[in-house]
Short mmCIF file of C-alpha atoms in Angstrom, two decimals:
data_model
loop_
_atom_site.label_atom_id
_atom_site.label_comp_id
_atom_site.label_asym_id
_atom_site.label_seq_id
_atom_site.Cartn_x
_atom_site.Cartn_y
_atom_site.Cartn_z
CA UNK A 388 -35.92 41.26 -60.64
CA UNK A 389 -36.58 39.45 -63.91
CA UNK A 390 -33.22 40.37 -65.39
CA UNK A 391 -31.31 39.55 -62.20
CA UNK A 392 -32.81 36.05 -62.24
CA UNK A 393 -31.88 35.73 -65.94
CA UNK A 394 -28.33 36.83 -65.16
CA UNK A 395 -27.97 34.29 -62.34
CA UNK A 396 -29.39 31.48 -64.51
CA UNK A 397 -27.02 32.22 -67.36
CA UNK A 398 -23.98 32.49 -65.11
CA UNK A 399 -24.77 29.22 -63.36
CA UNK A 400 -25.81 27.18 -66.37
CA UNK A 401 -23.63 28.41 -69.23
CA UNK A 402 -20.05 28.88 -68.06
CA UNK A 403 -17.83 29.67 -71.04
CA UNK A 404 -20.68 31.31 -72.96
CA UNK A 405 -21.73 34.91 -73.55
CA UNK A 406 -25.44 35.53 -74.01
CA UNK A 407 -27.26 38.67 -75.01
CA UNK A 408 -30.99 39.33 -74.77
CA UNK A 409 -32.10 42.02 -77.18
CA UNK A 410 -35.58 43.42 -76.73
CA UNK A 411 -36.98 45.43 -79.63
CA UNK A 412 -40.31 47.16 -80.17
CA UNK A 413 -42.06 43.84 -80.56
CA UNK A 414 -40.57 42.50 -77.31
CA UNK A 415 -39.58 39.18 -78.78
CA UNK A 416 -36.23 39.67 -80.47
CA UNK A 417 -33.18 38.02 -79.06
CA UNK A 418 -29.63 37.42 -80.17
CA UNK A 419 -27.07 35.12 -78.72
CA UNK A 420 -23.42 34.27 -79.10
CA UNK A 421 -20.83 32.23 -77.29
CA UNK A 422 -17.10 31.67 -76.93
CA UNK A 423 -15.46 28.42 -76.00
CA UNK A 424 -12.20 28.79 -74.08
CA UNK A 425 -10.75 25.46 -75.04
CA UNK A 426 -10.35 23.61 -78.33
CA UNK A 427 -11.13 19.96 -78.77
CA UNK A 428 -10.83 17.70 -81.76
CA UNK A 429 -12.93 18.55 -84.79
CA UNK A 430 -15.92 16.31 -84.01
CA UNK A 431 -16.07 17.43 -80.38
CA UNK A 432 -15.88 21.07 -81.38
CA UNK A 433 -18.75 20.70 -83.82
CA UNK A 434 -20.83 18.77 -81.29
CA UNK A 435 -20.11 21.35 -78.60
CA UNK A 436 -21.97 23.95 -80.63
CA UNK A 437 -25.21 22.16 -79.71
CA UNK A 438 -25.00 23.85 -76.31
CA UNK A 439 -27.13 26.63 -77.79
CA UNK A 440 -30.20 24.46 -77.94
CA UNK A 441 -29.99 23.88 -74.19
CA UNK A 442 -30.03 27.56 -73.34
CA UNK A 443 -32.68 28.82 -75.70
CA UNK A 444 -35.70 27.40 -73.82
CA UNK A 445 -34.77 29.60 -70.85
CA UNK A 446 -34.79 32.67 -73.09
CA UNK A 447 -38.03 31.42 -74.64
CA UNK A 448 -39.77 31.40 -71.25
CA UNK A 449 -38.34 34.83 -70.37
CA UNK A 450 -39.52 36.14 -73.72
CA UNK A 451 -43.11 35.16 -72.98
CA UNK A 452 -43.06 36.88 -69.61
CA UNK A 453 -41.71 40.03 -71.26
CA UNK A 454 -44.11 39.81 -74.18
CA UNK A 455 -47.08 39.84 -71.79
CA UNK A 456 -45.68 42.15 -69.13
CA UNK A 457 -48.35 44.74 -69.86
CA UNK A 458 -50.98 42.23 -68.69
CA UNK A 459 -51.76 41.78 -65.02
CA UNK A 460 -51.66 38.02 -65.50
CA UNK A 461 -48.77 36.19 -67.15
CA UNK A 462 -50.31 33.70 -69.56
CA UNK A 463 -49.25 30.07 -69.46
CA UNK A 464 -47.07 28.85 -72.27
CA UNK A 465 -49.08 27.13 -75.00
CA UNK A 466 -48.54 23.82 -76.69
CA UNK A 467 -49.34 24.67 -80.33
CA UNK A 468 -49.87 21.03 -81.26
CA UNK A 469 -52.42 20.38 -78.51
CA UNK A 470 -54.49 23.38 -79.64
CA UNK A 471 -55.26 21.64 -82.93
CA UNK A 472 -54.91 18.00 -81.81
CA UNK A 473 -58.49 17.05 -82.69
CA UNK A 474 -58.22 18.55 -86.16
CA UNK A 475 -54.83 16.91 -86.72
CA UNK A 476 -56.40 13.55 -85.94
CA UNK A 477 -59.22 14.28 -88.40
CA UNK A 478 -56.72 15.32 -91.08
CA UNK A 479 -54.66 12.18 -90.44
CA UNK A 480 -57.72 10.01 -91.04
CA UNK A 481 -58.64 11.93 -94.18
CA UNK A 482 -55.11 11.62 -95.55
CA UNK A 483 -55.13 7.85 -95.05
CA UNK A 484 -58.43 7.70 -96.93
CA UNK A 485 -57.16 9.96 -99.73
CA UNK A 486 -54.09 7.83 -100.55
CA UNK A 487 -55.98 4.57 -101.07
CA UNK A 488 -55.10 3.08 -104.47
CA UNK A 489 -56.49 0.21 -106.53
CA UNK A 490 -53.12 -1.53 -106.88
CA UNK A 491 -52.11 -3.03 -103.53
CA UNK A 492 -48.38 -2.35 -103.92
CA UNK A 493 -49.02 1.29 -104.80
CA UNK A 494 -51.46 1.61 -101.91
CA UNK A 495 -48.86 0.24 -99.48
CA UNK A 496 -46.21 2.61 -100.82
CA UNK A 497 -48.45 5.68 -100.85
CA UNK A 498 -49.63 5.22 -97.27
CA UNK A 499 -46.15 4.34 -95.95
CA UNK A 500 -45.60 7.66 -94.13
CA UNK A 501 -49.28 8.24 -93.34
CA UNK A 502 -49.70 5.16 -91.16
CA UNK A 503 -50.27 5.84 -87.48
CA UNK A 504 -46.98 5.91 -85.63
CA UNK A 505 -44.86 7.16 -88.53
CA UNK A 506 -46.83 10.28 -89.44
CA UNK A 507 -44.16 12.63 -88.14
CA UNK A 508 -44.92 15.75 -86.14
CA UNK A 509 -47.49 17.11 -88.62
CA UNK A 510 -45.66 20.42 -88.28
CA UNK A 511 -47.02 21.99 -91.47
CA UNK A 512 -50.70 21.13 -90.86
CA UNK A 513 -50.32 22.51 -87.33
CA UNK A 514 -49.00 25.82 -88.67
CA UNK A 515 -51.80 26.06 -91.21
CA UNK A 516 -54.59 25.25 -88.76
CA UNK A 517 -53.25 27.81 -86.30
CA UNK A 518 -52.95 30.37 -89.11
CA UNK A 519 -56.58 29.69 -90.06
CA UNK A 520 -57.71 30.67 -86.55
CA UNK A 521 -55.23 33.56 -86.33
CA UNK A 522 -56.83 35.06 -89.46
CA UNK A 523 -60.38 34.64 -88.19
CA UNK A 524 -61.06 38.32 -88.87
CA UNK A 525 -64.06 40.17 -90.24
CA UNK A 526 -64.07 40.00 -94.04
CA UNK A 527 -62.67 43.30 -95.40
CA UNK A 528 -63.96 45.29 -98.36
CA UNK A 529 -67.45 45.22 -96.91
CA UNK A 530 -69.17 48.23 -95.39
CA UNK A 531 -69.29 47.54 -92.50
CA UNK A 532 -66.96 44.49 -92.43
CA UNK A 533 -69.06 41.34 -92.08
CA UNK A 534 -68.71 38.37 -89.77
CA UNK A 535 -69.15 34.85 -91.19
CA UNK A 536 -72.24 32.96 -90.03
CA UNK A 537 -71.78 29.45 -88.62
CA UNK A 538 -72.44 27.63 -91.90
CA UNK A 539 -69.99 29.76 -93.89
CA UNK A 540 -67.39 29.57 -91.13
CA UNK A 541 -67.63 25.76 -91.08
CA UNK A 542 -67.27 25.61 -94.86
CA UNK A 543 -64.25 27.93 -94.75
CA UNK A 544 -62.60 25.84 -92.04
CA UNK A 545 -63.14 22.70 -94.11
CA UNK A 546 -61.50 24.35 -97.12
CA UNK A 547 -58.58 25.51 -94.99
CA UNK A 548 -58.19 21.98 -93.61
CA UNK A 549 -57.99 20.86 -97.23
CA UNK A 550 -54.97 23.17 -97.70
CA UNK A 551 -53.32 21.43 -94.74
CA UNK A 552 -53.98 18.02 -96.32
CA UNK A 553 -52.66 19.13 -99.72
CA UNK A 554 -49.55 20.61 -98.13
CA UNK A 555 -48.80 17.42 -96.22
CA UNK A 556 -49.22 15.28 -99.35
CA UNK A 557 -46.88 17.53 -101.33
CA UNK A 558 -44.38 17.43 -98.46
CA UNK A 559 -44.40 13.63 -98.17
CA UNK A 560 -44.16 13.26 -101.96
CA UNK A 561 -41.04 15.45 -101.89
CA UNK A 562 -39.55 13.26 -99.13
CA UNK A 563 -40.09 10.12 -101.19
CA UNK A 564 -38.42 11.66 -104.23
CA UNK A 565 -35.57 13.15 -102.15
CA UNK A 566 -34.80 9.80 -100.55
CA UNK A 567 -34.41 8.23 -103.99
CA UNK A 568 -32.15 11.04 -105.19
CA UNK A 569 -30.08 10.93 -101.97
CA UNK A 570 -30.03 7.13 -101.77
CA UNK A 571 -31.25 7.48 -98.18
CA UNK A 572 -31.78 4.38 -96.07
CA UNK A 573 -33.79 5.79 -93.13
CA UNK A 574 -36.57 8.32 -92.69
CA UNK A 575 -38.52 9.11 -89.51
CA UNK A 576 -36.61 6.43 -87.68
CA UNK A 577 -37.61 3.58 -90.01
CA UNK A 578 -36.33 2.23 -93.31
CA UNK A 579 -36.92 4.67 -96.15
CA UNK A 580 -39.45 3.58 -98.75
CA UNK A 581 -36.83 3.32 -101.50
CA UNK A 582 -34.95 0.76 -99.40
CA UNK A 583 -38.06 -1.17 -98.37
CA UNK A 584 -39.88 -1.22 -101.73
CA UNK A 585 -37.35 0.02 -104.29
CA UNK A 586 -36.67 3.25 -106.14
CA UNK A 587 -39.23 2.80 -108.90
CA UNK A 588 -42.18 2.25 -106.59
CA UNK A 589 -40.99 5.06 -104.33
CA UNK A 590 -40.96 7.52 -107.25
CA UNK A 591 -44.38 6.33 -108.41
CA UNK A 592 -45.78 6.67 -104.88
CA UNK A 593 -44.53 10.26 -104.78
CA UNK A 594 -46.15 10.95 -108.15
CA UNK A 595 -49.38 9.37 -106.91
CA UNK A 596 -49.44 11.64 -103.85
CA UNK A 597 -48.89 14.69 -106.05
CA UNK A 598 -51.80 13.61 -108.28
CA UNK A 599 -54.06 13.24 -105.23
CA UNK A 600 -52.96 16.66 -104.03
CA UNK A 601 -53.88 18.10 -107.45
CA UNK A 602 -57.36 16.59 -107.29
CA UNK A 603 -57.92 18.05 -103.82
CA UNK A 604 -56.55 21.41 -104.97
CA UNK A 605 -58.91 21.51 -107.95
CA UNK A 606 -61.87 20.85 -105.64
CA UNK A 607 -61.28 24.22 -103.95
CA UNK A 608 -62.17 26.00 -107.22
CA UNK A 609 -59.97 28.97 -106.43
CA UNK A 610 -57.61 29.78 -109.29
CA UNK A 611 -55.29 31.95 -107.18
CA UNK A 612 -54.78 29.16 -104.65
CA UNK A 613 -54.31 26.60 -107.42
CA UNK A 614 -51.66 28.83 -108.99
CA UNK A 615 -49.86 29.33 -105.66
CA UNK A 616 -49.58 25.67 -104.77
CA UNK A 617 -48.77 24.63 -108.33
CA UNK A 618 -45.85 27.06 -108.14
CA UNK A 619 -44.68 25.25 -105.01
CA UNK A 620 -44.23 22.01 -106.95
CA UNK A 621 -42.22 23.91 -109.55
CA UNK A 622 -40.07 25.37 -106.76
CA UNK A 623 -39.42 21.92 -105.26
CA UNK A 624 -38.16 20.64 -108.61
CA UNK A 625 -36.16 23.83 -109.24
CA UNK A 626 -34.51 23.67 -105.81
CA UNK A 627 -33.55 20.03 -106.17
CA UNK A 628 -32.14 20.69 -109.65
CA UNK A 629 -30.15 23.66 -108.30
CA UNK A 630 -28.65 21.35 -105.68
CA UNK A 631 -27.72 18.71 -108.25
CA UNK A 632 -26.23 21.00 -110.90
CA UNK A 633 -24.34 23.69 -109.00
CA UNK A 634 -21.12 25.18 -110.30
CA UNK A 635 -18.16 25.53 -107.95
CA UNK A 636 -18.95 29.20 -107.33
CA UNK A 637 -22.63 28.49 -106.70
CA UNK A 638 -21.82 25.77 -104.16
CA UNK A 639 -19.84 28.34 -102.17
CA UNK A 640 -22.41 31.15 -102.46
CA UNK A 641 -24.63 31.97 -99.48
CA UNK A 642 -27.06 33.75 -101.81
CA UNK A 643 -27.41 30.62 -103.95
CA UNK A 644 -27.81 28.48 -100.84
CA UNK A 645 -30.61 30.66 -99.41
CA UNK A 646 -32.46 30.75 -102.74
CA UNK A 647 -32.24 26.97 -103.01
CA UNK A 648 -33.39 26.65 -99.40
CA UNK A 649 -36.43 28.80 -100.09
CA UNK A 650 -37.37 26.66 -103.08
CA UNK A 651 -36.80 23.32 -101.35
CA UNK A 652 -38.21 24.08 -97.89
CA UNK A 653 -39.76 27.50 -97.32
CA UNK A 654 -41.87 27.89 -100.49
CA UNK A 655 -44.33 25.16 -99.46
CA UNK A 656 -45.17 26.54 -96.03
CA UNK A 657 -45.09 30.21 -97.10
CA UNK A 658 -47.42 29.79 -100.07
CA UNK A 659 -49.70 27.50 -98.07
CA UNK A 660 -50.00 30.15 -95.35
CA UNK A 661 -50.84 32.69 -98.04
CA UNK A 662 -53.46 30.32 -99.46
CA UNK A 663 -55.11 30.17 -96.02
CA UNK A 664 -55.42 33.97 -96.04
CA UNK A 665 -56.77 34.06 -99.60
CA UNK A 666 -59.46 31.49 -98.83
CA UNK A 667 -60.47 33.62 -95.82
CA UNK A 668 -60.96 36.62 -98.15
CA UNK A 669 -58.30 38.67 -96.42
CA UNK A 670 -56.50 41.69 -97.85
CA UNK A 671 -53.31 41.50 -99.89
CA UNK A 672 -51.44 42.94 -96.88
CA UNK A 673 -52.67 40.21 -94.53
CA UNK A 674 -51.94 37.55 -97.16
CA UNK A 675 -48.38 38.87 -97.49
CA UNK A 676 -47.87 38.85 -93.70
CA UNK A 677 -49.02 35.22 -93.70
CA UNK A 678 -46.56 34.48 -96.51
CA UNK A 679 -43.71 36.22 -94.65
CA UNK A 680 -44.42 34.20 -91.52
CA UNK A 681 -44.27 30.93 -93.45
CA UNK A 682 -41.20 31.93 -95.44
CA UNK A 683 -39.12 32.95 -92.44
CA UNK A 684 -40.31 30.02 -90.33
CA UNK A 685 -39.33 27.68 -93.16
CA UNK A 686 -35.89 29.25 -93.57
CA UNK A 687 -35.26 29.08 -89.81
CA UNK A 688 -36.37 25.44 -89.80
CA UNK A 689 -33.93 24.48 -92.56
CA UNK A 690 -31.03 26.41 -91.02
CA UNK A 691 -31.48 24.49 -87.77
CA UNK A 692 -31.75 21.28 -89.82
CA UNK A 693 -28.35 22.11 -91.29
CA UNK A 694 -26.91 22.58 -87.80
CA UNK A 695 -28.43 19.33 -86.55
CA UNK A 696 -26.89 17.46 -89.46
CA UNK A 697 -23.55 18.16 -87.77
CA UNK A 698 -24.53 18.16 -84.08
CA UNK A 699 -27.36 15.61 -83.92
CA UNK A 700 -27.23 11.83 -83.90
CA UNK A 701 -28.79 9.42 -86.36
CA UNK A 702 -31.12 8.15 -83.63
CA UNK A 703 -32.38 11.61 -82.69
CA UNK A 704 -32.82 12.79 -86.28
CA UNK A 705 -34.47 9.66 -87.65
CA UNK A 706 -31.96 9.76 -90.51
CA UNK A 707 -28.22 9.63 -90.91
CA UNK A 708 -26.18 12.45 -89.38
CA UNK A 709 -23.56 14.18 -91.55
CA UNK A 710 -25.72 13.12 -94.49
CA UNK A 711 -25.41 16.44 -96.34
CA UNK A 712 -21.64 16.67 -96.34
CA UNK A 713 -21.33 12.96 -97.20
CA UNK A 714 -23.46 13.68 -100.27
CA UNK A 715 -21.30 16.69 -101.15
CA UNK A 716 -23.99 19.21 -100.17
CA UNK A 717 -22.52 22.41 -98.75
CA UNK A 718 -24.80 24.07 -96.19
CA UNK A 719 -24.72 27.27 -94.10
CA UNK A 720 -22.35 26.09 -91.32
CA UNK A 721 -19.65 25.19 -93.86
CA UNK A 722 -20.29 28.36 -95.89
CA UNK A 723 -19.78 30.50 -92.78
CA UNK A 724 -16.69 28.49 -91.81
CA UNK A 725 -15.30 29.11 -95.29
CA UNK A 726 -15.48 32.86 -94.69
CA UNK A 727 -13.16 32.45 -91.70
CA UNK A 728 -10.93 29.83 -93.29
CA UNK A 729 -10.68 30.44 -97.06
CA UNK A 730 -8.45 27.35 -97.39
CA UNK A 731 -11.60 25.28 -96.75
CA UNK A 732 -12.72 26.27 -100.27
CA UNK A 733 -10.09 24.01 -101.84
CA UNK A 734 -11.42 21.05 -99.84
CA UNK A 735 -15.01 21.82 -100.87
CA UNK A 736 -13.97 22.10 -104.53
CA UNK A 737 -12.18 18.77 -104.33
CA UNK A 738 -15.34 17.10 -103.00
CA UNK A 739 -16.08 14.77 -100.14
CA UNK A 740 -15.74 11.35 -101.74
CA UNK A 741 -12.51 11.03 -99.78
CA UNK A 742 -13.35 10.60 -96.04
CA UNK A 743 -10.20 12.56 -95.18
CA UNK A 744 -11.77 15.65 -96.77
CA UNK A 745 -14.82 15.25 -94.54
CA UNK A 746 -12.56 15.08 -91.49
CA UNK A 747 -10.68 18.18 -92.63
CA UNK A 748 -13.91 20.10 -93.26
CA UNK A 749 -15.18 19.12 -89.80
CA UNK A 750 -11.92 20.27 -88.27
CA UNK A 751 -12.24 23.71 -89.86
CA UNK A 752 -15.93 23.84 -88.91
CA UNK A 753 -15.07 23.04 -85.31
CA UNK A 754 -12.54 25.87 -85.17
CA UNK A 755 -14.93 28.33 -86.78
CA UNK A 756 -18.10 30.13 -85.76
CA UNK A 757 -20.02 28.38 -88.54
CA UNK A 758 -22.49 26.59 -86.26
CA UNK A 759 -22.99 29.70 -84.14
CA UNK A 760 -23.55 32.01 -87.10
CA UNK A 761 -26.04 29.58 -88.65
CA UNK A 762 -28.02 29.53 -85.41
CA UNK A 763 -27.92 33.32 -85.27
CA UNK A 764 -29.25 33.52 -88.83
CA UNK A 765 -32.02 31.09 -87.87
CA UNK A 766 -32.93 33.33 -84.91
CA UNK A 767 -33.06 36.33 -87.24
CA UNK A 768 -35.60 34.59 -89.47
CA UNK A 769 -37.56 33.32 -86.47
CA UNK A 770 -37.84 36.90 -85.23
CA UNK A 771 -39.03 38.07 -88.65
CA UNK A 772 -41.71 35.37 -88.58
CA UNK A 773 -42.85 36.50 -85.12
CA UNK A 774 -42.95 40.12 -86.28
CA UNK A 775 -45.26 39.15 -89.14
CA UNK A 776 -47.75 37.68 -86.65
CA UNK A 777 -47.51 40.74 -84.39
CA UNK A 778 -48.24 42.93 -87.44
CA UNK A 779 -51.60 41.29 -88.19
CA UNK A 780 -54.69 43.45 -87.60
CA UNK A 781 -55.61 43.61 -83.93
CA UNK A 782 -58.28 41.23 -82.71
CA UNK A 783 -59.61 40.75 -79.18
CA UNK A 784 -61.06 37.28 -79.73
CA UNK A 785 -59.46 34.87 -77.23
CA UNK A 786 -59.08 32.04 -79.76
CA UNK A 787 -57.45 34.33 -82.31
CA UNK A 788 -55.02 35.69 -79.71
CA UNK A 789 -54.23 32.18 -78.47
CA UNK A 790 -53.48 30.94 -82.00
CA UNK A 791 -51.23 33.92 -82.69
CA UNK A 792 -49.33 33.27 -79.48
CA UNK A 793 -48.98 29.63 -80.55
CA UNK A 794 -47.61 30.65 -83.96
CA UNK A 795 -44.99 32.80 -82.22
CA UNK A 796 -44.25 29.92 -79.85
CA UNK A 797 -43.55 27.72 -82.90
CA UNK A 798 -40.81 30.09 -84.02
CA UNK A 799 -38.99 29.40 -80.77
CA UNK A 800 -39.61 25.67 -80.90
CA UNK A 801 -38.05 25.63 -84.36
CA UNK A 802 -34.79 27.19 -83.19
CA UNK A 803 -34.54 25.19 -79.95
CA UNK A 804 -35.37 21.77 -81.37
CA UNK A 805 -32.86 18.93 -81.20
CA UNK A 806 -34.39 16.65 -83.83
#
């Protein structure tokens, strides 16, 4: 009955597309593909690829029914953000207090993206708070394993909230620096800080946020966590440098692109997830599963970002569309298109200062499966992230189970998002 309804929905809603639902041992894997029967101009072809995001929520709902089919009651779909809404509000207030500076101009710059209304989705803190609950397990290496008393549990939660605050400060600092390097003029739907207050103050505000993050990190007094998150800052700088100094062969290498993407996007969330596990005193295996979840979620997030740069609008993204290719940055959709149309390599090597080259690249992209293959790669990483959560030690606590379901839900939100 379930699959007949799925079949009818797909036939009625997605004419011209072929969809496949693949159910593995973990009951949450899926793969999709499509064919368009007509060709449009290059921009229309690229935009048409966004049809995927409209179909994935249907599969997402089906996936939850299948995932819980062994239960007599099908659980309602969770809103991961609402589960931690109170803590997110608390963290938002603490962040605004942490970025106060003596110099008024610096204070205004540092709090620019922490003000209410322009805070963003708080995606990373949400992941980390959910991971904290998902790892609420008896402490191992004790005989028998011990449960935390209320005082210790409260202290642990406070320390894990601190990781969420540190992660958000590092993330916003990287945005401020990126906007200067990219000469961006919008961010989160408003004028970027470098446009509003200038490049110098924007760089200094980013440095100030990193210094505040370091102070908070030191307060945890855990050398392994300090080392992990310090490495993240190194990765951010390394990734940005890789993007700025690529050779022609590196620009056209998927391996180089994925390594750079890990450094620039996935390292922060993966190492922060691992830090949550370390603070909880979990085993190396659990810490690595937490890391794998964050890494694959981060990679999926960036791959969809690369798709949206071609298929989204400036209004929906809160920043300029086609910004990567206009800055000469070659991302996964173009790399996949290049495999189908090797002649695109000459255009990439020539660069995109000439608008005609952008139009030609978009034309090849529209004729290729570049957008589709990028989405498929994002789904692969989303599935790997979900598998990491399913591989965590079993726990019958309702809050733990709910948080794990929410973490899996986030993997699907990442690949179905439109902004």
